[in-house]
Each structure stands twice: as C-alpha cells, then as structure tokens.
Amino acid sequence: MDTTYDPALAGEGADDGQPLLYPRIDCRDVSVFYSGKQAVFDVSLPVFDRSVTALIGPSGCGKSTFLRCLNRMNDTIDGAKVTGEIFMDGENINSSHIDPVLLRSRVGMVFQKPNPFPKSIYDNIAYGPRIHGLVDDRQELDAIVEKSLRRAGLWEEVKDRLGQPGTSLSGGQQQRLCIARAIAVRPEVILMDEPCSSLDPIATARIEELIDELRKRYCIVIVTHSMQQAARVSQRTAFFHLGHLVEMGDTDQIFTSPRERRTEDYITGRFG
Amino acid sequence: MAQELGQLPMGWLLTALIVIVVASGFSIGRIRAERYLIAGGQKFHSRGNYHGYYVAMWGFIPPLLVAGLYVLFAKPTALGLLSSELPEAFHTLSSAELQSYLESVANAAAMGGYSGSDLVFATVTGRYLELWGSLKGATLALMLAGAVTGIMYARRKVSPAFRARLRVERGAEAFLFLCAAIAIATTVGIVASLLYESLRFFAEVPFTDFLFGTRWNAQTSAEFGALPLFFGTFMIALIAMLVAAPVGLFSAIYLSEYASVRTRRYVKPLLEMLAGIPTVVYGFFALLVIAPAVRASALGINSFLIELGAANGPVLAAQPTSALAAGLVMGVMVIPFVSSLSDDVINAVPDSLRDGAFAMGATKSETIKQIILPAALPGIVASMLLAVSRAIGETMIVVMAAGQRARISFDPSTDLTTITVQIVALLTGETEFDSPKTLSAFALGLVLFVVTLIFNLIALRVVQRYRDKYE
C-alpha cells in the first residue's frame, strides 16, 4: 500500500497556481477505537492548504470517524480513543494539553444534516463570534454576519429577514447557513461531513459551487458518498476501506489511473 | 336442588363457561372453514383462524351480556321476590327496617346459609338461597343457550366468500373502544357529580361569596369565603416550586448532560423513587422533623431581632405546623416530576445541535445554556406546570403539616390551610349529605379540578408544540 506523500504530485489541482510545499495538517499513524473496537487503522495522511481533500469509501469505512479526529469531535463520544499524531502548524492537536474548545474555533465543521440552532438567522451566525469574543460592538458583529452570509452565498436571500428563525429556511439554505456559521469564527480549516447528502440536486450544485469558491481561502476536508462529487470538487482524494487508508493522491489520478485494485473496483462500482 | 344451586361459585363457573365457549367456538369455526377448503378447494377471503375468531366472538358476546345483567340485577331481583313472599307479620316493619333485615338475610346467605337458633330467620334465609339458586341456574342456562345460539348462527356464515377477517377486526376495535370508554365514562361521571352537588351548594351560598369571601368557617358557623383556602393552596405550592424547580431542573441537566451512562442508570431510578414514597410518609416526616425545625428557626430569628432592637415583639408566628414545613417537603416530593420530564425533553434535543455547538468551539456549559435549554424550554415549562398541579392537589402532607386555620398571611412560619385539607375535614366524621357544609366540599373539589385541569391542558399543549418542532 502506497500512502507516502509525493511532493511532485501536490497541488496540481489547485487553480491559483501556488505550489503547496507543506501540508496544512499532517496525520501520522492515526487510529481510533470505540469502546476498545478499532475503527480506523494507522492512517497517515497530509492535508494541503487552499485545496479540497475528499475522503471517499463505502459506508462504515471510517472516513467520518477520521474526519472527526481533525477537530477532536471524538472527545464528545463516550469510550472513544484516538492514538497517533495530528500536526497542525507544527503542533500535535491530538495531545492532551491542547484545548479542544480553542482547536474547534480554528477548525470549523459542517454536518451531514443541516443543524441550525433554534435561534434567528442573525444569531446563528453571531453565535461563534460572540462566544469567542471576536467582536467589540454591534457594528463589527453586523459586519461579520454580512460577510459570512455573503461568502456562503446566502446574503441576497436572507438579508431582509435576519430576525427569522434559522429553521424557517429550506434545507439547502439551512446548510449554507451552517457553512456561514462555521466561517464566522474565521477558521483555518473547514471539515464537511457529507454536507449534501440530505439535499436535492439543485441545492447540492449550489453547495458545490460554494465549496469551490471557499477553496481559495480555506483548507477543506470533505467526506462524501458521491464519487461524482469528489471528482467535481476535490483536488486530492483519499480512499478508505474497512478502516484503512487504501490510496490517496490527486483526484485526477485516483479516478483515471488508480494504483490499487480495491480503489479501481470501488470507483468502477464493483463494490460499495 | 335450588338451595344447592344457591351455593354455586358463579365467578368460577362464568369464567369456565366463557373459556369453553371461546375455545369450542374457535375450533368449530376453523374446522368448518378448513373442511370447505379440503372439499371445494375454493380460495377463501379470510384465513381459517379468522373464521374461528369470528365464531368464538359470537359465542362470547351473548353470555357476556347475560353475565352483565346478572351482576347488575341478580341480588335486587332475588330480594324483591323474597320480600313479596314474606308473611303478614313483616308488613308492620318500616321500609328501612325491612331493608336492613333483607340485607342481613343476604349476608347470611352469602356466608353459606344460617345455622343459628332463630327459626324464622333460618327459614327466610333458606327461601332466599332457593330463590337465588334458581336465578343462578336460570342465568347459567340462559348463558349457555345464548352461547350455543351465537355459535350456531356464526357457524352458518362460514363460507369462502364470507369476510370474517373484517368482522373480527371490527369486533376487536369495538372491544378496545369499550375499554377506552370506561375510563372516559368514569371521568365524565365524576365531573357530573361534582357539578351537580356544587350547583346544589351554590343554590344556598352565592357564587361570589364563595369565590371572593375572606372568611372560611364551614365547621362551626356557616361562613364559606374560600379565598383563604385558595391563598393557602397557592402559597404552599409556591414554596414547593421554589424548592422543586431549581433542584429538579439542575438534576435533570446533570443527568442528561454530565452524568456518565452508568451513573445515569443508577441515579435516575433512585430520583424517581422519590415519587414512589407514600405521601403519608412525607406527611409525618414534615410534621415530626421539618415543622419543629422551622419553628425553632423562626423562634431564633424572633429573639435575634428583639436583641438587635429591630423589633419589640415576635415578628414570625412560629407555629408548630407551618406553610413552610409543608411546602418544603412537598417541594422534595415533586422534584422527580420536574427532573424526570425535563430530563426527557433535554434528551430529546437532537444531538446534531450539540455537535453543532461543540464544533463552533462552544464549551459544555455554553452549549447547555445557550443552545440546549432554549431548545428544551417549552418542555421544561410543561414539566413545571405538571409539578404545580400535582402540588396543588396534594393532600396528605398538608393535612399533617400545614394546619387547619383558614387565613391569609405571608409569614411562612404560620399555619395555613388548603383546599384539600378542608375537603378532608368536611367529609370525615359525622356528616349529613345535604347540608351546605358537606356540599361546600364538592364546590371546593370542583375548583381544584378546574385549576389542575387548566394547568395540565396548558402543559400538554406546550409539550405538543415542542414535539411538532422536532419531528
């Protein structure tokens, strides 16, 4: 199994032409156990800045579990244990002296099902900046809310009804609200756990456009069930199977000439 | 023969008869259906079992109706027949005397007959046993006949085209409806009798005097101003909620958000056990432990204030029974009402909201305060309302620890009385059932019913709205 990182392949898909010399996040031998049962086996994987890394694989292959290591969300699950090292800016975020609360303000997350808080649209976005004390006055907060909603492509649709509950939006709008909410705390990395799986094709297309737009500023890791989606939005793809990282590389290479037999079988629909 | 029939254990016989009827009805129906199937090979609309159930149903219903009539009318009929046969000598008895004589005859008969020395009584009892025995025999015969007729009728209907399954399903539905109707009929009956007796009360005492009068003295003079009772009830419920609301809510938060699965598994049932303690136990706990402690503290505060020179006489009443004692203990009693339901609604807040807040970098307490509690608020309010209505209706604790004096006082160390305490006081001991004194208990009961009903309805509506939001 070849999981070593080949710098020559890095960043070929990034369209700003900037070569990516170092990985933003570097995972080494990450394993996850749920109540003693191992779900992820020794995954080593670099994640590059200003690009989208897609994690693909059949259900139960550990890709979501792995994603949740990157912002320590596994801490909230009873009996979950994560071993190995995850370096972010040279710091091992998996060590016990890292405060997960601070880490999560740097690594935002968007979930499978849109989960707006039972608050107004405005307060949904303002929630993060408020709890992290990012703003001093209302004007600044208004500015952040507007900027975040604009970046999430939602501003024009909701600017006249910011006081309405977030749950009153449609599913696709709710998911963009959640993305805006994640952006509002100025994260460096955004994790997305099947963000389009509960949306219709039109809403999905909008989110995909948005991801492509966000890629210019953020480091994005997306878990997806749809191989077409991975091919459309990502520059790097990692294929997981039964808790193991089988193969990773540039998306074009993975989808056109996979090195591993299992990858090819999955991509061509022979299993999964 | 008839005398021996009178000794028959009817309960057992009825049960046995019904079991036999149902079993044989089922097999008769099923066998007939299957015989058709073997002979004709036609496709049946319903499967054999349903034909069996259908026939059994028809065997079951007629005897059940007869049994119902027997339970309702057997004894009055037997006694009526007996009294019409009684000799001249009995006609001198007043109707009340005759009634009690007949009652003792029935009692002796129920014990198996009279074997004492009173020959007249022995003869009358013997005759009653004969009459009753004939009735029982007739009933059994009638039931049997009904069952056989029912089964015969239903058996003839078994055929490939007959839609037995639909009939059986309709029968099952009717049975279930009947069970539900019993509960509803009981409630309606209780409310109707409350209303009826209350109206009789309000015919004698003006409605406004009752609701807004400030003097309650039903026992000795006819003063029916219930305002002090309402005051006492709400005062004690308020004290109870001051205990139960925070303690209940915080334990719910601990149980649902902080406790490990293991801790929760043990602590939650333990907490719910508080609701299982008989209220009389709470009552004597309040009376013997809490009330003296309340009194001692009140006395202490009094002497402290006098020493300071802030008062020149006792400020607090410091009674041996007090609103505070009853309220505190009642508060402990309703904690599980608040904690259990609040815990349920907090748990029902989807985990995706927790994940969302954690992923934003919210701490646990921020998540709870700003996301979970606002989302669960309607359910929490509902749990509080249910606890309030439980506290208002609670009787035993206040009877023992709150006192009997009706008055309006904001001093928690003084004794107060409540609606429930007064209802108990009015209806225990020697009472006649048409004096305003007794009738006032029904009026109080009606007020209590209406108030708790309103609280429960609001709570249910709120919970309903909350459910709609998350499903």
Short mmCIF file of C-alpha atoms in Angstrom, two decimals, chain B:
data_model
loop_
_atom_site.label_atom_id
_atom_site.label_comp_id
_atom_site.label_asym_id
_atom_site.label_seq_id
_atom_site.Cartn_x
_atom_site.Cartn_y
_atom_site.Cartn_z
CA MET B 1 -81.76 -28.65 44.44
CA ALA B 2 -82.35 -24.91 44.14
CA GLN B 3 -80.71 -24.40 47.54
CA GLU B 4 -77.58 -26.14 46.37
CA LEU B 5 -77.58 -24.05 43.22
CA GLY B 6 -77.50 -21.01 45.50
CA GLN B 7 -74.11 -22.10 46.79
CA LEU B 8 -72.63 -22.21 43.31
CA PRO B 9 -69.45 -20.20 42.89
CA MET B 10 -70.71 -18.09 39.99
CA GLY B 11 -67.42 -16.32 39.25
CA TRP B 12 -65.61 -19.57 38.54
CA LEU B 13 -68.46 -21.03 36.60
CA LEU B 14 -68.75 -17.97 34.38
CA THR B 15 -65.05 -17.98 33.66
CA ALA B 16 -65.06 -21.69 32.87
CA LEU B 17 -68.11 -21.32 30.64
CA ILE B 18 -66.57 -18.47 28.70
CA VAL B 19 -63.29 -20.33 28.21
CA ILE B 20 -65.14 -23.39 26.96
CA VAL B 21 -67.36 -21.33 24.67
CA VAL B 22 -64.48 -19.41 23.17
CA ALA B 23 -62.33 -22.47 22.67
CA SER B 24 -65.09 -24.54 21.12
CA GLY B 25 -66.37 -21.63 19.05
CA PHE B 26 -62.90 -21.09 17.64
CA SER B 27 -62.36 -24.72 16.75
CA ILE B 28 -65.86 -25.08 15.30
CA GLY B 29 -65.37 -22.09 13.03
CA ARG B 30 -61.93 -23.11 11.97
CA ILE B 31 -62.72 -26.72 11.34
CA ARG B 32 -65.71 -25.75 9.24
CA ALA B 33 -63.63 -23.36 7.22
CA GLU B 34 -60.97 -25.96 6.63
CA ARG B 35 -63.50 -28.58 5.66
CA TYR B 36 -64.73 -26.24 2.92
CA LEU B 37 -61.19 -25.78 1.81
CA ILE B 38 -60.50 -29.50 1.58
CA ALA B 39 -63.80 -30.28 -0.10
CA GLY B 40 -64.06 -27.41 -2.57
CA GLY B 41 -60.52 -26.17 -2.89
CA GLN B 42 -62.01 -22.69 -3.25
CA LYS B 43 -59.99 -19.63 -2.34
CA PHE B 44 -61.16 -18.21 1.00
CA HIS B 45 -61.38 -14.48 1.55
CA SER B 46 -60.21 -14.89 5.15
CA ARG B 47 -57.90 -17.46 6.62
CA GLY B 48 -59.26 -20.29 8.77
CA ASN B 49 -58.20 -18.69 12.02
CA TYR B 50 -60.34 -15.65 11.35
CA HIS B 51 -63.42 -17.78 10.86
CA GLY B 52 -62.51 -19.37 14.19
CA TYR B 53 -62.23 -16.00 15.90
CA TYR B 54 -65.48 -14.90 14.33
CA VAL B 55 -67.44 -17.86 15.64
CA ALA B 56 -65.78 -17.56 19.05
CA MET B 57 -66.77 -13.90 19.15
CA TRP B 58 -70.42 -14.80 18.59
CA GLY B 59 -70.19 -17.45 21.28
CA PHE B 60 -68.68 -14.95 23.70
CA ILE B 61 -70.90 -11.90 23.36
CA PRO B 62 -74.36 -13.26 24.36
CA PRO B 63 -73.16 -14.91 27.61
CA LEU B 64 -71.22 -11.76 28.41
CA LEU B 65 -74.38 -9.67 28.11
CA VAL B 66 -76.29 -12.13 30.30
CA ALA B 67 -73.47 -12.07 32.87
CA GLY B 68 -73.60 -8.29 32.89
CA LEU B 69 -77.33 -8.34 33.58
CA TYR B 70 -76.77 -10.92 36.33
CA VAL B 71 -74.14 -8.78 38.08
CA LEU B 72 -76.38 -5.73 37.94
CA PHE B 73 -79.80 -7.20 38.77
CA ALA B 74 -79.49 -10.64 40.40
CA LYS B 75 -79.41 -9.57 44.02
CA PRO B 76 -82.16 -6.91 43.83
CA THR B 77 -84.40 -9.32 41.92
CA ALA B 78 -83.89 -12.12 44.47
CA LEU B 79 -84.53 -9.76 47.38
CA GLY B 80 -87.58 -8.30 45.65
CA LEU B 81 -89.07 -11.75 45.11
CA LEU B 82 -88.29 -12.66 48.72
CA SER B 83 -89.97 -9.59 50.22
CA SER B 84 -93.10 -10.15 48.12
CA GLU B 85 -93.36 -13.63 49.67
CA LEU B 86 -92.83 -12.51 53.28
CA PRO B 87 -95.80 -13.23 55.62
CA GLU B 88 -98.18 -10.64 57.13
CA ALA B 89 -96.09 -10.23 60.28
CA PHE B 90 -93.38 -8.44 58.35
CA HIS B 91 -95.72 -5.77 56.98
CA THR B 92 -95.54 -3.89 60.28
CA LEU B 93 -91.84 -3.18 59.68
CA SER B 94 -90.88 0.24 58.35
CA SER B 95 -89.18 0.21 54.96
CA ALA B 96 -85.78 0.99 56.49
CA GLU B 97 -86.12 -1.86 58.97
CA LEU B 98 -87.22 -4.23 56.21
CA GLN B 99 -84.25 -3.12 54.13
CA SER B 100 -81.73 -3.90 56.89
CA TYR B 101 -83.44 -7.22 57.65
CA LEU B 102 -83.17 -8.24 53.98
CA GLU B 103 -79.58 -7.09 53.94
CA SER B 104 -78.73 -9.38 56.86
CA VAL B 105 -80.51 -12.26 55.11
CA ALA B 106 -78.42 -11.69 52.00
CA ASN B 107 -75.25 -11.54 54.11
CA ALA B 108 -76.11 -14.80 55.89
CA ALA B 109 -76.82 -16.41 52.52
CA ALA B 110 -73.52 -15.19 51.15
CA MET B 111 -71.79 -16.88 54.11
CA GLY B 112 -73.34 -20.17 53.03
CA GLY B 113 -76.61 -20.20 54.99
CA TYR B 114 -77.85 -19.62 58.54
CA SER B 115 -77.45 -22.33 61.17
CA GLY B 116 -78.40 -20.42 64.35
CA SER B 117 -81.46 -20.78 66.58
CA ASP B 118 -83.74 -18.09 65.04
CA LEU B 119 -86.15 -20.34 63.14
CA VAL B 120 -87.89 -17.55 61.23
CA PHE B 121 -84.60 -16.12 60.08
CA ALA B 122 -83.34 -19.57 59.11
CA THR B 123 -86.49 -20.20 57.04
CA VAL B 124 -86.28 -16.83 55.32
CA THR B 125 -82.59 -17.30 54.56
CA GLY B 126 -83.27 -20.78 53.20
CA ARG B 127 -86.00 -19.43 50.93
CA TYR B 128 -83.67 -16.65 49.76
CA LEU B 129 -80.99 -19.21 48.93
CA GLU B 130 -83.59 -21.14 46.92
CA LEU B 131 -84.65 -18.06 45.01
CA TRP B 132 -81.13 -17.01 44.36
CA GLY B 133 -80.18 -20.52 43.33
CA SER B 134 -82.96 -20.59 40.75
CA LEU B 135 -81.76 -17.27 39.45
CA LYS B 136 -78.24 -18.55 39.15
CA GLY B 137 -79.42 -21.70 37.43
CA ALA B 138 -81.55 -19.67 35.04
CA THR B 139 -78.64 -17.37 34.34
CA LEU B 140 -76.29 -20.23 33.57
CA ALA B 141 -78.87 -21.86 31.32
CA LEU B 142 -79.51 -18.59 29.56
CA MET B 143 -75.80 -18.03 29.02
CA LEU B 144 -75.33 -21.49 27.66
CA ALA B 145 -78.30 -21.08 25.35
CA GLY B 146 -77.00 -17.70 24.21
CA ALA B 147 -73.58 -19.13 23.53
CA VAL B 148 -74.92 -22.08 21.56
CA THR B 149 -77.27 -19.87 19.55
CA GLY B 150 -74.46 -17.45 18.82
CA ILE B 151 -72.11 -20.19 17.70
CA MET B 152 -74.79 -21.84 15.55
CA TYR B 153 -75.62 -18.52 13.91
CA ALA B 154 -71.99 -17.69 13.21
CA ARG B 155 -71.11 -21.21 12.07
CA ARG B 156 -73.66 -21.00 9.27
CA LYS B 157 -71.95 -17.90 7.93
CA VAL B 158 -68.60 -19.60 7.40
CA SER B 159 -68.10 -19.76 3.65
CA PRO B 160 -65.35 -18.92 1.15
CA ALA B 161 -66.84 -15.53 0.35
CA PHE B 162 -67.52 -14.51 3.93
CA ARG B 163 -65.24 -11.67 5.07
CA ALA B 164 -64.56 -12.97 8.55
CA ARG B 165 -61.31 -11.02 8.97
CA LEU B 166 -63.05 -7.68 8.54
CA ARG B 167 -65.74 -8.62 11.06
CA VAL B 168 -63.14 -9.81 13.58
CA GLU B 169 -61.14 -6.64 13.16
CA ARG B 170 -64.26 -4.58 13.72
CA GLY B 171 -65.01 -6.66 16.81
CA ALA B 172 -61.50 -6.08 18.17
CA GLU B 173 -61.88 -2.37 17.54
CA ALA B 174 -65.20 -2.31 19.40
CA PHE B 175 -63.62 -4.11 22.35
CA LEU B 176 -60.73 -1.63 22.52
CA PHE B 177 -63.16 1.27 22.25
CA LEU B 178 -65.15 -0.16 25.14
CA CYS B 179 -62.04 -0.19 27.34
CA ALA B 180 -61.26 3.42 26.48
CA ALA B 181 -64.89 4.36 27.02
CA ILE B 182 -64.82 3.01 30.57
CA ALA B 183 -62.07 5.48 31.55
CA ILE B 184 -63.83 8.36 29.85
CA ALA B 185 -67.21 7.46 31.33
CA THR B 186 -65.68 7.40 34.81
CA THR B 187 -64.21 10.85 34.38
CA VAL B 188 -67.44 12.22 32.99
CA GLY B 189 -69.35 10.64 35.88
CA ILE B 190 -67.08 12.18 38.50
CA VAL B 191 -67.24 15.61 36.89
CA ALA B 192 -71.01 15.36 36.58
CA SER B 193 -71.47 14.51 40.25
CA LEU B 194 -69.05 17.29 41.25
CA LEU B 195 -71.02 19.73 39.13
CA TYR B 196 -74.39 18.55 40.39
CA GLU B 197 -73.51 18.78 44.07
CA SER B 198 -71.71 22.09 43.53
CA LEU B 199 -74.81 23.54 41.91
CA ARG B 200 -76.83 22.49 44.96
CA PHE B 201 -74.25 24.27 47.11
CA PHE B 202 -74.38 27.43 45.05
CA ALA B 203 -78.16 27.41 45.36
CA GLU B 204 -77.66 28.07 49.07
CA VAL B 205 -74.44 30.09 49.09
CA PRO B 206 -73.91 32.81 46.46
CA PHE B 207 -71.15 32.05 43.98
CA THR B 208 -69.32 35.34 44.57
CA ASP B 209 -69.39 34.93 48.38
CA PHE B 210 -67.70 31.59 47.92
CA LEU B 211 -65.04 32.71 45.45
CA PHE B 212 -64.20 36.10 46.94
CA GLY B 213 -65.19 35.85 50.61
CA THR B 214 -62.30 36.09 53.03
CA ARG B 215 -63.81 34.22 55.98
CA TRP B 216 -63.92 30.43 55.97
CA ASN B 217 -65.60 28.77 58.88
CA ALA B 218 -67.56 25.86 57.50
CA GLN B 219 -67.34 23.64 60.59
CA THR B 220 -68.91 25.85 63.24
CA SER B 221 -70.67 28.81 61.62
CA ALA B 222 -71.79 28.96 58.02
CA GLU B 223 -69.03 31.12 56.55
CA PHE B 224 -67.96 29.94 53.13
CA GLY B 225 -65.46 32.50 51.86
CA ALA B 226 -62.89 30.26 50.18
CA LEU B 227 -60.28 32.92 49.41
CA PRO B 228 -58.04 31.99 52.38
CA LEU B 229 -58.07 28.38 51.17
CA PHE B 230 -57.03 29.41 47.66
CA PHE B 231 -54.36 31.59 49.20
CA GLY B 232 -53.04 28.77 51.40
CA THR B 233 -53.02 26.35 48.49
CA PHE B 234 -51.06 28.66 46.22
CA MET B 235 -48.72 29.80 48.98
CA ILE B 236 -47.71 26.22 49.78
CA ALA B 237 -47.49 25.29 46.08
CA LEU B 238 -45.26 28.33 45.56
CA ILE B 239 -42.91 27.30 48.35
CA ALA B 240 -42.87 23.77 46.93
CA MET B 241 -41.97 25.05 43.46
CA LEU B 242 -39.22 27.27 44.86
CA VAL B 243 -37.64 24.00 46.00
CA ALA B 244 -38.59 21.71 43.16
CA ALA B 245 -37.99 23.95 40.14
CA PRO B 246 -34.27 24.64 40.62
CA VAL B 247 -33.38 21.31 42.20
CA GLY B 248 -35.37 19.36 39.62
CA LEU B 249 -34.05 21.31 36.65
CA PHE B 250 -30.43 21.17 37.75
CA SER B 251 -30.57 17.47 38.46
CA ALA B 252 -32.12 16.96 35.02
CA ILE B 253 -29.24 18.89 33.44
CA TYR B 254 -26.73 16.85 35.39
CA LEU B 255 -28.39 13.57 34.46
CA SER B 256 -28.77 14.28 30.77
CA GLU B 257 -25.60 16.24 30.01
CA TYR B 258 -22.93 15.44 32.57
CA ALA B 259 -23.60 12.05 34.18
CA SER B 260 -21.98 9.03 32.59
CA VAL B 261 -24.26 6.35 31.21
CA ARG B 262 -23.55 4.24 34.29
CA THR B 263 -24.29 6.98 36.81
CA ARG B 264 -27.45 7.89 34.98
CA ARG B 265 -28.60 4.29 35.01
CA TYR B 266 -28.48 4.24 38.80
CA VAL B 267 -29.30 7.83 39.74
CA LYS B 268 -32.37 8.34 37.58
CA PRO B 269 -34.41 5.47 39.05
CA LEU B 270 -33.29 6.49 42.54
CA LEU B 271 -34.55 10.00 41.94
CA GLU B 272 -37.80 8.70 40.52
CA MET B 273 -38.19 6.65 43.68
CA LEU B 274 -38.98 9.91 45.48
CA ALA B 275 -42.27 9.83 43.61
CA GLY B 276 -42.93 6.32 44.91
CA ILE B 277 -42.71 7.21 48.59
CA PRO B 278 -46.25 7.22 50.05
CA THR B 279 -47.32 10.79 50.73
CA VAL B 280 -48.30 9.88 54.28
CA VAL B 281 -44.63 9.12 54.94
CA TYR B 282 -43.71 12.56 53.62
CA GLY B 283 -46.51 13.88 55.84
CA PHE B 284 -45.18 12.57 59.11
CA PHE B 285 -41.65 13.49 58.09
CA ALA B 286 -42.92 17.04 57.59
CA LEU B 287 -44.81 17.02 60.88
CA LEU B 288 -42.16 15.42 63.10
CA VAL B 289 -38.89 16.65 61.61
CA ILE B 290 -39.32 19.70 59.39
CA ALA B 291 -42.10 21.54 61.23
CA PRO B 292 -40.23 21.62 64.58
CA ALA B 293 -37.08 22.75 62.77
CA VAL B 294 -38.99 25.54 61.03
CA ARG B 295 -40.50 26.58 64.35
CA ALA B 296 -37.11 26.60 66.10
CA SER B 297 -35.55 28.73 63.35
CA ALA B 298 -38.48 31.14 63.44
CA LEU B 299 -38.16 31.48 67.21
CA GLY B 300 -34.42 32.03 66.79
CA ILE B 301 -35.00 34.80 64.23
CA ASN B 302 -37.57 36.40 66.56
CA SER B 303 -35.24 36.56 69.56
CA PHE B 304 -32.38 37.72 67.36
CA LEU B 305 -34.46 40.60 66.02
CA ILE B 306 -35.59 41.54 69.53
CA GLU B 307 -32.00 41.52 70.80
CA LEU B 308 -30.92 43.70 67.92
CA GLY B 309 -33.67 46.09 68.84
CA ALA B 310 -35.16 45.81 65.35
CA ALA B 311 -38.42 44.56 66.80
CA ASN B 312 -40.09 44.78 70.18
CA GLY B 313 -42.14 41.63 69.92
CA PRO B 314 -42.09 38.36 67.97
CA VAL B 315 -42.17 39.01 64.20
CA LEU B 316 -42.76 35.48 62.98
CA ALA B 317 -45.65 33.37 64.19
CA ALA B 318 -43.50 30.25 64.69
CA GLN B 319 -46.41 27.79 64.80
CA PRO B 320 -45.90 24.05 65.42
CA THR B 321 -47.33 23.39 61.95
CA SER B 322 -46.46 25.76 59.15
CA ALA B 323 -46.80 26.55 55.46
CA LEU B 324 -43.03 26.42 55.12
CA ALA B 325 -42.74 22.89 56.56
CA ALA B 326 -45.47 21.55 54.30
CA GLY B 327 -44.15 23.46 51.28
CA LEU B 328 -40.54 22.30 51.70
CA VAL B 329 -41.47 18.65 51.99
CA MET B 330 -43.94 18.92 49.13
CA GLY B 331 -41.17 20.50 47.09
CA VAL B 332 -38.98 17.46 47.65
CA MET B 333 -41.87 15.23 46.70
CA VAL B 334 -42.43 16.91 43.31
CA ILE B 335 -38.72 17.07 42.38
CA PRO B 336 -38.99 13.90 40.29
CA PHE B 337 -41.94 15.34 38.35
CA VAL B 338 -39.71 18.21 37.24
CA SER B 339 -36.46 16.29 36.86
CA SER B 340 -37.80 13.26 35.07
CA LEU B 341 -39.77 15.08 32.40
CA SER B 342 -37.14 17.80 31.97
CA ASP B 343 -34.51 15.10 31.56
CA ASP B 344 -36.64 13.51 28.85
CA VAL B 345 -37.08 16.74 26.92
CA ILE B 346 -33.41 17.68 27.25
CA ASN B 347 -32.52 14.26 25.92
CA ALA B 348 -34.93 14.77 23.06
CA VAL B 349 -32.97 17.81 21.87
CA PRO B 350 -31.22 16.38 18.81
CA ASP B 351 -27.53 15.57 19.21
CA SER B 352 -26.87 17.39 15.96
CA LEU B 353 -27.42 20.68 17.84
CA ARG B 354 -24.88 19.66 20.50
CA ASP B 355 -22.41 18.66 17.79
CA GLY B 356 -23.02 21.94 16.01
CA ALA B 357 -22.31 23.98 19.11
CA PHE B 358 -19.24 21.95 20.09
CA ALA B 359 -17.89 22.24 16.56
CA MET B 360 -18.18 26.02 16.86
CA GLY B 361 -15.88 25.82 19.83
CA ALA B 362 -18.59 26.28 22.46
CA THR B 363 -17.83 24.88 25.90
CA LYS B 364 -20.17 22.41 27.52
CA SER B 365 -21.84 24.99 29.75
CA GLU B 366 -22.20 27.45 26.86
CA THR B 367 -23.82 24.73 24.80
CA ILE B 368 -26.25 23.90 27.59
CA LYS B 369 -27.16 27.46 28.50
CA GLN B 370 -27.39 28.90 25.01
CA ILE B 371 -28.47 26.01 22.81
CA ILE B 372 -29.91 23.08 24.75
CA LEU B 373 -32.00 24.86 27.37
CA PRO B 374 -33.62 27.34 24.94
CA ALA B 375 -34.49 24.42 22.68
CA ALA B 376 -35.93 22.40 25.57
CA LEU B 377 -37.62 25.34 27.29
CA PRO B 378 -41.23 24.53 26.34
CA GLY B 379 -40.88 21.01 27.68
CA ILE B 380 -39.26 22.27 30.86
CA VAL B 381 -42.11 24.73 31.40
CA ALA B 382 -44.57 21.90 30.87
CA SER B 383 -42.83 19.79 33.49
CA MET B 384 -43.08 22.68 35.95
CA LEU B 385 -46.80 23.07 35.26
CA LEU B 386 -47.41 19.39 35.86
CA ALA B 387 -45.49 19.65 39.13
CA VAL B 388 -47.59 22.66 40.15
CA SER B 389 -50.83 20.83 39.50
CA ARG B 390 -49.51 17.89 41.49
CA ALA B 391 -48.59 20.22 44.36
CA ILE B 392 -52.00 21.90 44.34
CA GLY B 393 -53.82 18.59 44.51
CA GLU B 394 -51.55 17.07 47.16
CA THR B 395 -53.46 16.30 50.35
CA MET B 396 -51.70 14.12 52.89
CA ILE B 397 -48.66 16.32 53.53
CA VAL B 398 -50.75 19.44 54.05
CA VAL B 399 -53.30 17.65 56.22
CA MET B 400 -50.49 16.63 58.56
CA ALA B 401 -48.14 19.59 58.41
CA ALA B 402 -49.92 22.74 57.23
CA GLY B 403 -52.62 23.21 59.86
CA GLN B 404 -56.33 23.90 59.88
CA ARG B 405 -56.71 27.62 60.27
CA ALA B 406 -58.01 29.43 57.22
CA ARG B 407 -56.30 32.76 56.84
CA ILE B 408 -54.27 34.98 54.55
CA SER B 409 -50.76 35.57 55.83
CA PHE B 410 -47.42 35.91 54.09
CA ASP B 411 -45.49 34.71 57.14
CA PRO B 412 -44.22 31.26 56.10
CA SER B 413 -43.89 30.11 59.70
CA THR B 414 -47.60 30.48 60.34
CA ASP B 415 -50.11 27.69 59.83
CA LEU B 416 -52.35 27.87 56.77
CA THR B 417 -54.95 25.60 55.37
CA THR B 418 -55.59 24.46 51.81
CA ILE B 419 -58.49 23.38 49.64
CA THR B 420 -57.61 19.72 50.02
CA VAL B 421 -57.24 19.89 53.80
CA GLN B 422 -60.69 21.45 54.12
CA ILE B 423 -62.29 18.84 51.87
CA VAL B 424 -60.88 16.13 54.13
CA ALA B 425 -62.05 17.98 57.25
CA LEU B 426 -65.55 18.49 55.83
CA LEU B 427 -66.13 14.91 54.77
CA THR B 428 -64.64 12.96 57.66
CA GLY B 429 -66.60 12.24 60.81
CA GLU B 430 -70.36 12.50 61.19
CA THR B 431 -71.82 14.19 58.16
CA GLU B 432 -75.18 14.52 56.51
CA PHE B 433 -75.03 14.70 52.80
CA ASP B 434 -77.28 17.65 52.11
CA SER B 435 -76.04 20.33 54.48
CA PRO B 436 -74.20 23.27 52.86
CA LYS B 437 -71.21 22.26 54.98
CA THR B 438 -70.81 18.96 53.15
CA LEU B 439 -71.83 20.37 49.80
CA SER B 440 -69.13 23.02 50.06
CA ALA B 441 -66.58 20.20 49.80
CA PHE B 442 -67.90 19.46 46.31
CA ALA B 443 -67.59 23.11 45.34
CA LEU B 444 -64.00 23.11 46.58
CA GLY B 445 -63.35 19.89 44.70
CA LEU B 446 -64.73 21.47 41.54
CA VAL B 447 -62.42 24.47 41.88
CA LEU B 448 -59.47 22.15 42.42
CA PHE B 449 -60.43 20.08 39.41
CA VAL B 450 -60.80 23.10 37.14
CA VAL B 451 -57.49 24.65 38.23
CA THR B 452 -55.43 21.47 37.82
CA LEU B 453 -57.20 20.75 34.54
CA ILE B 454 -56.19 24.14 33.20
CA PHE B 455 -52.56 23.62 34.25
CA ASN B 456 -52.47 20.16 32.69
CA LEU B 457 -54.05 21.34 29.46
CA ILE B 458 -51.53 24.15 29.09
CA ALA B 459 -48.69 21.72 29.84
CA LEU B 460 -49.97 19.23 27.28
CA ARG B 461 -50.36 21.90 24.61
CA VAL B 462 -46.86 23.16 25.23
CA VAL B 463 -45.36 19.68 25.04
CA GLN B 464 -47.31 19.02 21.86
CA ARG B 465 -46.00 22.15 20.19
CA TYR B 466 -42.49 21.23 21.25
CA ARG B 467 -42.80 17.75 19.74
CA ASP B 468 -44.07 19.14 16.45
CA LYS B 469 -40.99 21.29 16.21
CA TYR B 470 -38.52 18.43 16.34
CA GLU B 471 -40.23 15.68 14.37
#
